[in-house]
Coordinates of C-alpha atoms and ligand atoms in Angstrom, one line a residue:
M25 CA -0.1 0.0 0.0
K26 CA 1.3 3.4 -0.9
K27 CA 1.8 5.9 2.0
V28 CA 1.1 9.6 2.4
S29 CA 3.1 11.8 4.7
I30 CA 1.7 15.0 5.9
V31 CA 4.0 17.7 7.2
I32 CA 2.5 20.4 9.4
P33 CA 4.6 23.3 10.9
M34 CA 3.3 24.7 14.1
Y35 CA 4.2 27.9 16.1
Y36 CA 2.0 29.0 18.6
E37 CA -1.0 27.1 17.4
E38 CA -2.6 25.9 20.6
E39 CA -6.0 27.3 19.3
V40 CA -5.8 25.2 16.1
A41 CA -3.8 22.1 16.9
N42 CA -6.6 19.8 17.8
E43 CA -9.0 20.9 15.1
C44 CA -6.1 20.6 12.6
Y45 CA -5.3 17.0 13.6
E46 CA -9.1 16.2 13.5
K47 CA -9.6 17.5 10.2
V48 CA -6.5 15.9 8.5
S49 CA -6.9 12.6 10.1
E50 CA -10.6 12.5 9.0
V51 CA -9.5 13.1 5.5
L52 CA -6.8 10.6 5.6
K53 CA -9.0 7.9 7.3
G54 CA -11.6 8.5 4.5
I55 CA -8.9 7.2 1.9
G56 CA -7.4 4.7 4.4
D57 CA -8.5 1.8 2.2
K58 CA -6.0 3.1 -0.6
Y59 CA -3.4 4.8 1.4
D60 CA -1.5 4.3 4.7
Y61 CA -0.5 7.6 6.4
E62 CA 1.5 9.4 9.0
I63 CA 1.1 13.1 10.2
I64 CA 4.4 14.8 11.2
F65 CA 3.7 17.8 13.5
V66 CA 6.9 20.2 13.8
N67 CA 6.6 22.3 16.9
D68 CA 8.7 25.2 16.0
G69 CA 9.5 26.1 19.4
S70 CA 6.2 27.4 20.5
K71 CA 6.0 28.2 24.3
D72 CA 2.1 27.8 24.6
K73 CA 0.2 24.6 25.0
T74 CA 1.0 23.6 21.3
L75 CA 3.4 20.8 22.3
E76 CA 1.3 19.5 25.1
I77 CA -1.7 19.2 22.9
L78 CA 0.4 17.4 20.2
E79 CA 1.8 15.1 22.8
E80 CA -1.7 14.1 23.9
I81 CA -2.6 13.4 20.4
S82 CA 0.5 11.3 19.8
K83 CA -0.3 9.0 22.8
K84 CA -3.7 8.2 21.2
D85 CA -2.4 7.9 17.8
E86 CA 0.9 6.5 16.7
K87 CA 0.4 7.8 13.2
A88 CA 0.9 11.3 14.8
K89 CA 4.6 12.0 15.0
I90 CA 6.1 15.1 16.6
I91 CA 9.4 16.9 16.0
S92 CA 10.0 19.6 18.4
F93 CA 12.6 22.3 18.2
S94 CA 14.7 23.8 20.9
R95 CA 13.4 27.2 20.0
N96 CA 11.8 29.0 17.1
F97 CA 13.7 28.4 13.8
G98 CA 11.1 29.6 11.4
H99 CA 8.5 28.1 9.2
Q100 CA 10.9 27.1 6.4
A101 CA 13.3 25.3 8.9
A102 CA 10.2 23.5 10.4
V103 CA 9.0 22.2 7.1
T104 CA 12.6 21.3 6.2
A105 CA 12.9 19.2 9.3
G106 CA 9.5 17.5 8.6
L107 CA 10.8 16.5 5.1
R108 CA 13.9 15.0 6.5
E109 CA 11.9 12.4 8.4
V110 CA 8.9 11.6 6.0
T111 CA 8.6 7.9 4.9
G112 CA 5.7 8.2 2.6
D113 CA 5.6 8.0 -1.2
A114 CA 3.7 11.2 -1.5
I115 CA 4.2 14.2 0.9
V116 CA 1.9 17.0 1.6
I117 CA 3.0 20.1 3.3
I118 CA 0.2 22.1 4.8
D119 CA -0.3 25.0 7.3
A120 CA -1.7 24.3 10.6
D121 CA -4.3 27.0 10.7
L122 CA -6.6 25.2 8.1
Q123 CA -6.1 28.1 5.5
D124 CA -5.4 25.4 3.0
P125 CA -8.2 22.9 3.2
P126 CA -7.2 19.4 4.1
K127 CA -10.0 18.0 2.2
L128 CA -8.3 18.8 -1.0
I129 CA -5.6 16.2 -0.3
P130 CA -7.6 13.3 -2.1
K131 CA -7.9 15.5 -5.2
M132 CA -4.1 16.1 -5.2
L133 CA -3.5 12.5 -4.7
E134 CA -5.5 11.8 -7.9
L135 CA -3.3 14.3 -9.8
W136 CA -0.2 12.5 -8.3
E137 CA -1.5 9.1 -9.4
Q138 CA -1.7 10.6 -12.9
G139 CA 2.0 11.1 -12.8
N140 CA 2.5 14.8 -11.6
E141 CA 5.3 15.1 -9.2
V142 CA 4.8 18.6 -7.7
I143 CA 1.2 19.6 -7.2
Y144 CA 1.2 23.0 -5.9
G145 CA -1.8 24.7 -4.4
K146 CA -2.3 28.1 -6.3
R147 CA -4.6 30.6 -4.5
K148 CA -7.6 31.5 -6.5
T149 CA -8.9 33.7 -3.7
R150 CA -7.6 34.8 -0.4
K151 CA -10.2 35.0 2.3
G152 CA -9.6 37.0 5.3
E153 CA -6.2 38.4 4.6
S154 CA -5.5 42.3 4.8
A155 CA -5.1 44.5 1.8
F156 CA -1.6 45.1 3.1
K157 CA -0.8 41.4 3.0
L158 CA -2.2 41.0 -0.5
L159 CA -0.2 43.9 -1.7
T160 CA 3.1 42.9 -0.2
A161 CA 2.7 39.4 -1.3
K162 CA 2.0 40.6 -5.0
M163 CA 5.0 42.9 -4.8
F164 CA 7.1 40.1 -3.6
Y165 CA 6.2 37.7 -6.4
K166 CA 6.7 40.5 -8.9
T167 CA 10.2 41.4 -7.7
L168 CA 11.2 37.8 -7.2
N169 CA 10.2 36.9 -10.6
A170 CA 11.7 39.9 -12.3
L171 CA 15.0 39.3 -10.6
S172 CA 15.4 35.5 -10.2
D173 CA 16.4 32.9 -13.0
V174 CA 13.7 30.3 -12.3
E175 CA 10.0 31.0 -12.5
I176 CA 8.4 30.9 -9.1
P177 CA 4.6 30.6 -9.6
K178 CA 2.8 33.6 -7.9
D179 CA 0.0 33.0 -5.3
T180 CA 1.4 29.8 -4.1
G181 CA 2.6 29.2 -0.5
D182 CA 4.1 25.9 0.7
F183 CA 0.8 24.1 0.4
R184 CA 1.6 21.2 -1.9
L185 CA 1.9 17.7 -2.7
V186 CA 5.2 16.3 -3.8
D187 CA 6.6 13.1 -5.0
R188 CA 9.1 11.1 -2.8
K189 CA 11.7 11.5 -5.5
V190 CA 11.5 15.4 -5.2
V191 CA 11.7 15.3 -1.5
D192 CA 14.9 13.2 -1.9
V193 CA 16.5 15.7 -4.1
I194 CA 15.5 18.7 -1.7
N195 CA 16.8 16.8 1.3
S196 CA 20.2 16.2 -0.6
L197 CA 20.7 19.8 -1.4
P198 CA 23.4 21.2 1.0
E199 CA 22.2 24.8 1.6
H200 CA 20.9 25.8 4.9
N201 CA 18.6 28.7 4.2
K202 CA 16.1 26.7 2.1
F203 CA 13.6 28.8 0.5
L204 CA 11.2 25.9 -0.4
R205 CA 8.8 27.2 -2.7
G206 CA 11.5 28.4 -4.9
L207 CA 13.4 25.1 -4.6
F208 CA 10.3 23.1 -5.5
S209 CA 10.0 24.9 -8.5
W210 CA 13.7 25.0 -9.3
V211 CA 14.1 21.2 -9.2
G212 CA 11.8 20.6 -12.1
F213 CA 9.9 17.4 -12.6
K214 CA 6.3 17.4 -13.5
Q215 CA 4.7 20.3 -12.0
K216 CA 0.9 20.9 -11.8
A217 CA -0.8 23.9 -10.5
Y218 CA -3.9 23.0 -8.3
E219 CA -6.2 26.0 -7.9
Y220 CA -8.1 26.4 -4.6
E221 CA -9.7 28.9 -2.5
R222 CA -7.6 29.9 0.5
Q223 CA -9.7 30.0 3.7
E224 CA -9.7 32.3 6.6
R225 CA -7.4 31.1 9.4
F226 CA -9.3 28.9 11.7
A227 CA -8.3 30.6 14.9
G228 CA -5.5 32.8 16.3
K229 CA -3.4 35.4 14.5
T230 CA -0.9 35.2 11.7
K231 CA 2.6 34.0 12.8
Y232 CA 4.1 35.9 10.0
P233 CA 4.6 39.5 11.2
L234 CA 6.3 42.0 8.8
K235 CA 9.8 41.1 10.1
K236 CA 9.4 37.5 9.1
M237 CA 7.8 38.2 5.8
L238 CA 10.8 40.5 5.1
K239 CA 13.3 37.8 5.9
L240 CA 11.4 35.3 3.8
A241 CA 11.5 37.7 0.9
S242 CA 15.0 38.6 1.1
D243 CA 15.9 34.8 1.4
G244 CA 13.9 34.1 -1.7
I245 CA 15.4 36.9 -3.7
I246 CA 19.0 36.4 -2.6
S247 CA 19.1 32.6 -2.9
F248 CA 17.5 32.7 -6.3
S249 CA 19.2 35.6 -8.0
N250 CA 22.6 37.3 -8.4
K251 CA 20.8 40.4 -10.1
P252 CA 20.9 42.6 -7.1
I253 CA 24.8 42.6 -7.3
K254 CA 24.5 43.5 -10.9
L255 CA 22.0 46.3 -10.1
V256 CA 24.7 47.8 -7.7
G257 CA 27.1 47.8 -10.6
A258 CA 24.6 49.6 -12.8
L259 CA 23.9 52.0 -10.1
G260 CA 27.6 52.8 -9.9
I261 CA 28.0 53.4 -13.6
I262 CA 24.9 55.8 -13.6
S263 CA 26.3 57.7 -10.7
I264 CA 29.6 58.1 -12.3
V265 CA 28.0 59.4 -15.3
I266 CA 26.0 61.8 -13.3
S267 CA 29.1 63.1 -11.6
I268 CA 30.9 63.6 -15.0
I269 CA 27.9 65.5 -16.2
I270 CA 27.9 67.7 -13.0
L271 CA 31.7 68.2 -13.7
I272 CA 31.2 69.3 -17.2
Y273 CA 28.4 71.6 -16.1
A274 CA 30.7 73.3 -13.5
L275 CA 33.6 73.5 -16.1
I276 CA 31.3 75.2 -18.4
S277 CA 30.0 77.6 -15.9
Y278 CA 33.7 78.4 -15.0
I279 CA 35.1 78.9 -18.4
F280 CA 32.1 81.2 -19.4
Q281 CA 32.3 82.9 -16.2
L282 CA 28.5 82.5 -15.5
N283 CA 29.0 82.9 -11.7
N284 CA 25.9 80.9 -11.1
L285 CA 27.6 78.5 -8.7
S286 CA 28.2 79.8 -5.3
A287 CA 31.7 78.4 -4.9
G288 CA 30.8 75.0 -5.8
W289 CA 28.9 74.2 -2.6
T290 CA 25.8 72.7 -4.4
S291 CA 27.7 70.3 -6.7
I292 CA 29.9 69.1 -3.9
M293 CA 27.0 68.4 -1.6
V294 CA 25.3 66.7 -4.4
A295 CA 28.2 64.5 -5.3
V296 CA 29.1 63.6 -1.8
T297 CA 25.5 62.7 -0.6
F298 CA 25.1 60.8 -3.9
F299 CA 28.2 58.7 -3.6
A300 CA 27.5 58.0 0.0
G301 CA 24.1 56.7 -0.8
V302 CA 25.4 54.6 -3.6
Q303 CA 28.1 53.3 -1.5
L304 CA 26.0 52.4 1.3
L305 CA 23.4 50.8 -0.9
S306 CA 26.1 48.6 -2.6
L307 CA 27.6 47.6 0.8
W308 CA 24.2 46.7 2.0
V309 CA 23.6 44.5 -1.0
I310 CA 26.9 42.9 -0.9
S311 CA 26.7 42.2 3.0
E312 CA 23.3 40.5 2.5
Y313 CA 25.2 38.0 0.3
I314 CA 28.3 37.8 2.5
G315 CA 26.1 37.4 5.4
R316 CA 24.5 34.2 3.9
I317 CA 27.8 32.9 2.7
Y318 CA 29.0 33.3 6.2
D319 CA 26.0 31.5 7.5
E320 CA 26.5 28.6 5.0
A321 CA 30.3 28.5 5.8
K322 CA 29.6 28.2 9.6
G323 CA 27.8 25.1 8.6
R324 CA 25.5 25.4 11.6
P325 CA 22.3 23.3 11.3
Q326 CA 19.1 25.1 10.2
Y327 CA 17.3 23.8 13.2
I328 CA 17.9 21.9 16.6
V329 CA 15.6 19.1 17.4
D330 CA 14.8 18.9 21.1
K331 CA 12.7 15.8 20.9
K332 CA 11.0 13.5 18.6
I333 CA 7.9 11.4 19.4
N334 CA 6.5 8.3 17.8
F335 CA 9.2 7.9 15.1
D336 CA 10.3 4.4 16.2
K337 CA 6.9 3.0 15.6
Ligands
UDP401 N1 5.0 28.8 11.5 C1 6.1 28.2 11.9 N2 7.0 29.0 12.4 C2 7.1 30.3 12.4 C3 6.0 31.0 11.8 C4 4.9 30.3 11.3 O1 6.2 27.0 12.0 O2 8.2 30.9 12.9 C5 3.8 28.0 10.9 C6 2.4 28.5 11.5 O3 2.2 27.7 12.7 C7 1.7 27.9 10.4 C8 2.4 28.2 9.2 O4 3.8 28.4 9.6 O5 1.3 26.6 10.4 C9 2.0 29.4 8.5 O6 2.0 30.5 9.2 P1 0.8 31.5 9.3 O7 -0.4 30.8 9.0 O8 0.8 32.4 10.6 O9 1.1 32.5 8.1 P2 0.1 33.2 7.0 O10 -0.9 32.1 6.4 O11 -0.5 34.3 7.7 O12 1.0 33.6 5.9
MG402 MG1 -1.9 31.0 7.8

């Protein structure tokens, strides 16, 4: 019998944990005659009752497995940890808050049986998300696709069903800061979009404040594109051209005794501030890359597991 593994990251999800488990296992029991299954919950360092609730669940149901981090390492790390432990033939990544309806899993499995290897959820509508979130998400995918060398489908999150083969490839990649939705597109294989209506969060608030969104966005852009570095180069050239123009202008004004420049104060100020700006900007972009190279060079793990439950069963 084929096996389906579900990976569910959780960060402060005590309000949804039970409901999430119920809904997901209900769906999986419904197709239990065809597929064996396991549910891997990754507790991403929540300090509320999330872990307690999950432990309760895991006592009753040995198909519910838990990986618990020593602290919060972030959504991508949590999913990555889950992917490392899955034993199924098909793997589903789904958020805990039921924004991505578990009842779609059987449909996705059908598409998988037809030979598709990455079936990614594409959001037709997004209920209950603020205009700010929608706008920033749109900007993010626009920028990312303009900058990066692989096409990353817009309006997709991490909700997807992937074949074992693909997960093995992802697991074999040595990089630490994995931007999963980019990588799943980058690896190739037979991809298929699956349109669905994104629901409102079942309970609780988003665990993605602006700071985490920005981190995700910059990880995505930096790890999938070298263009920002080139952009800095272009900016440098433009600013040199501008400074030459200023110089020529000043020279003309000097030669023809126009006396319109009060002892060069304006041009100096413009040049100084302009170059300072360009240099700081360049430094920032370069340091983003160096920072990530440094992270990778240190070779620290992307996450630290505190405990694992039900994995030996
Ligand atoms: N999450 C996580 N670690 C984090 C932030 C979020 O594991 O540091 C989980 C969270 O519990 C949820 C999923 O990632 O299952 C998506 O988060 P959320 O629903 O808050 O994001 P949104 O849907 O608002 O983008
Ligand atoms: Mg959500």
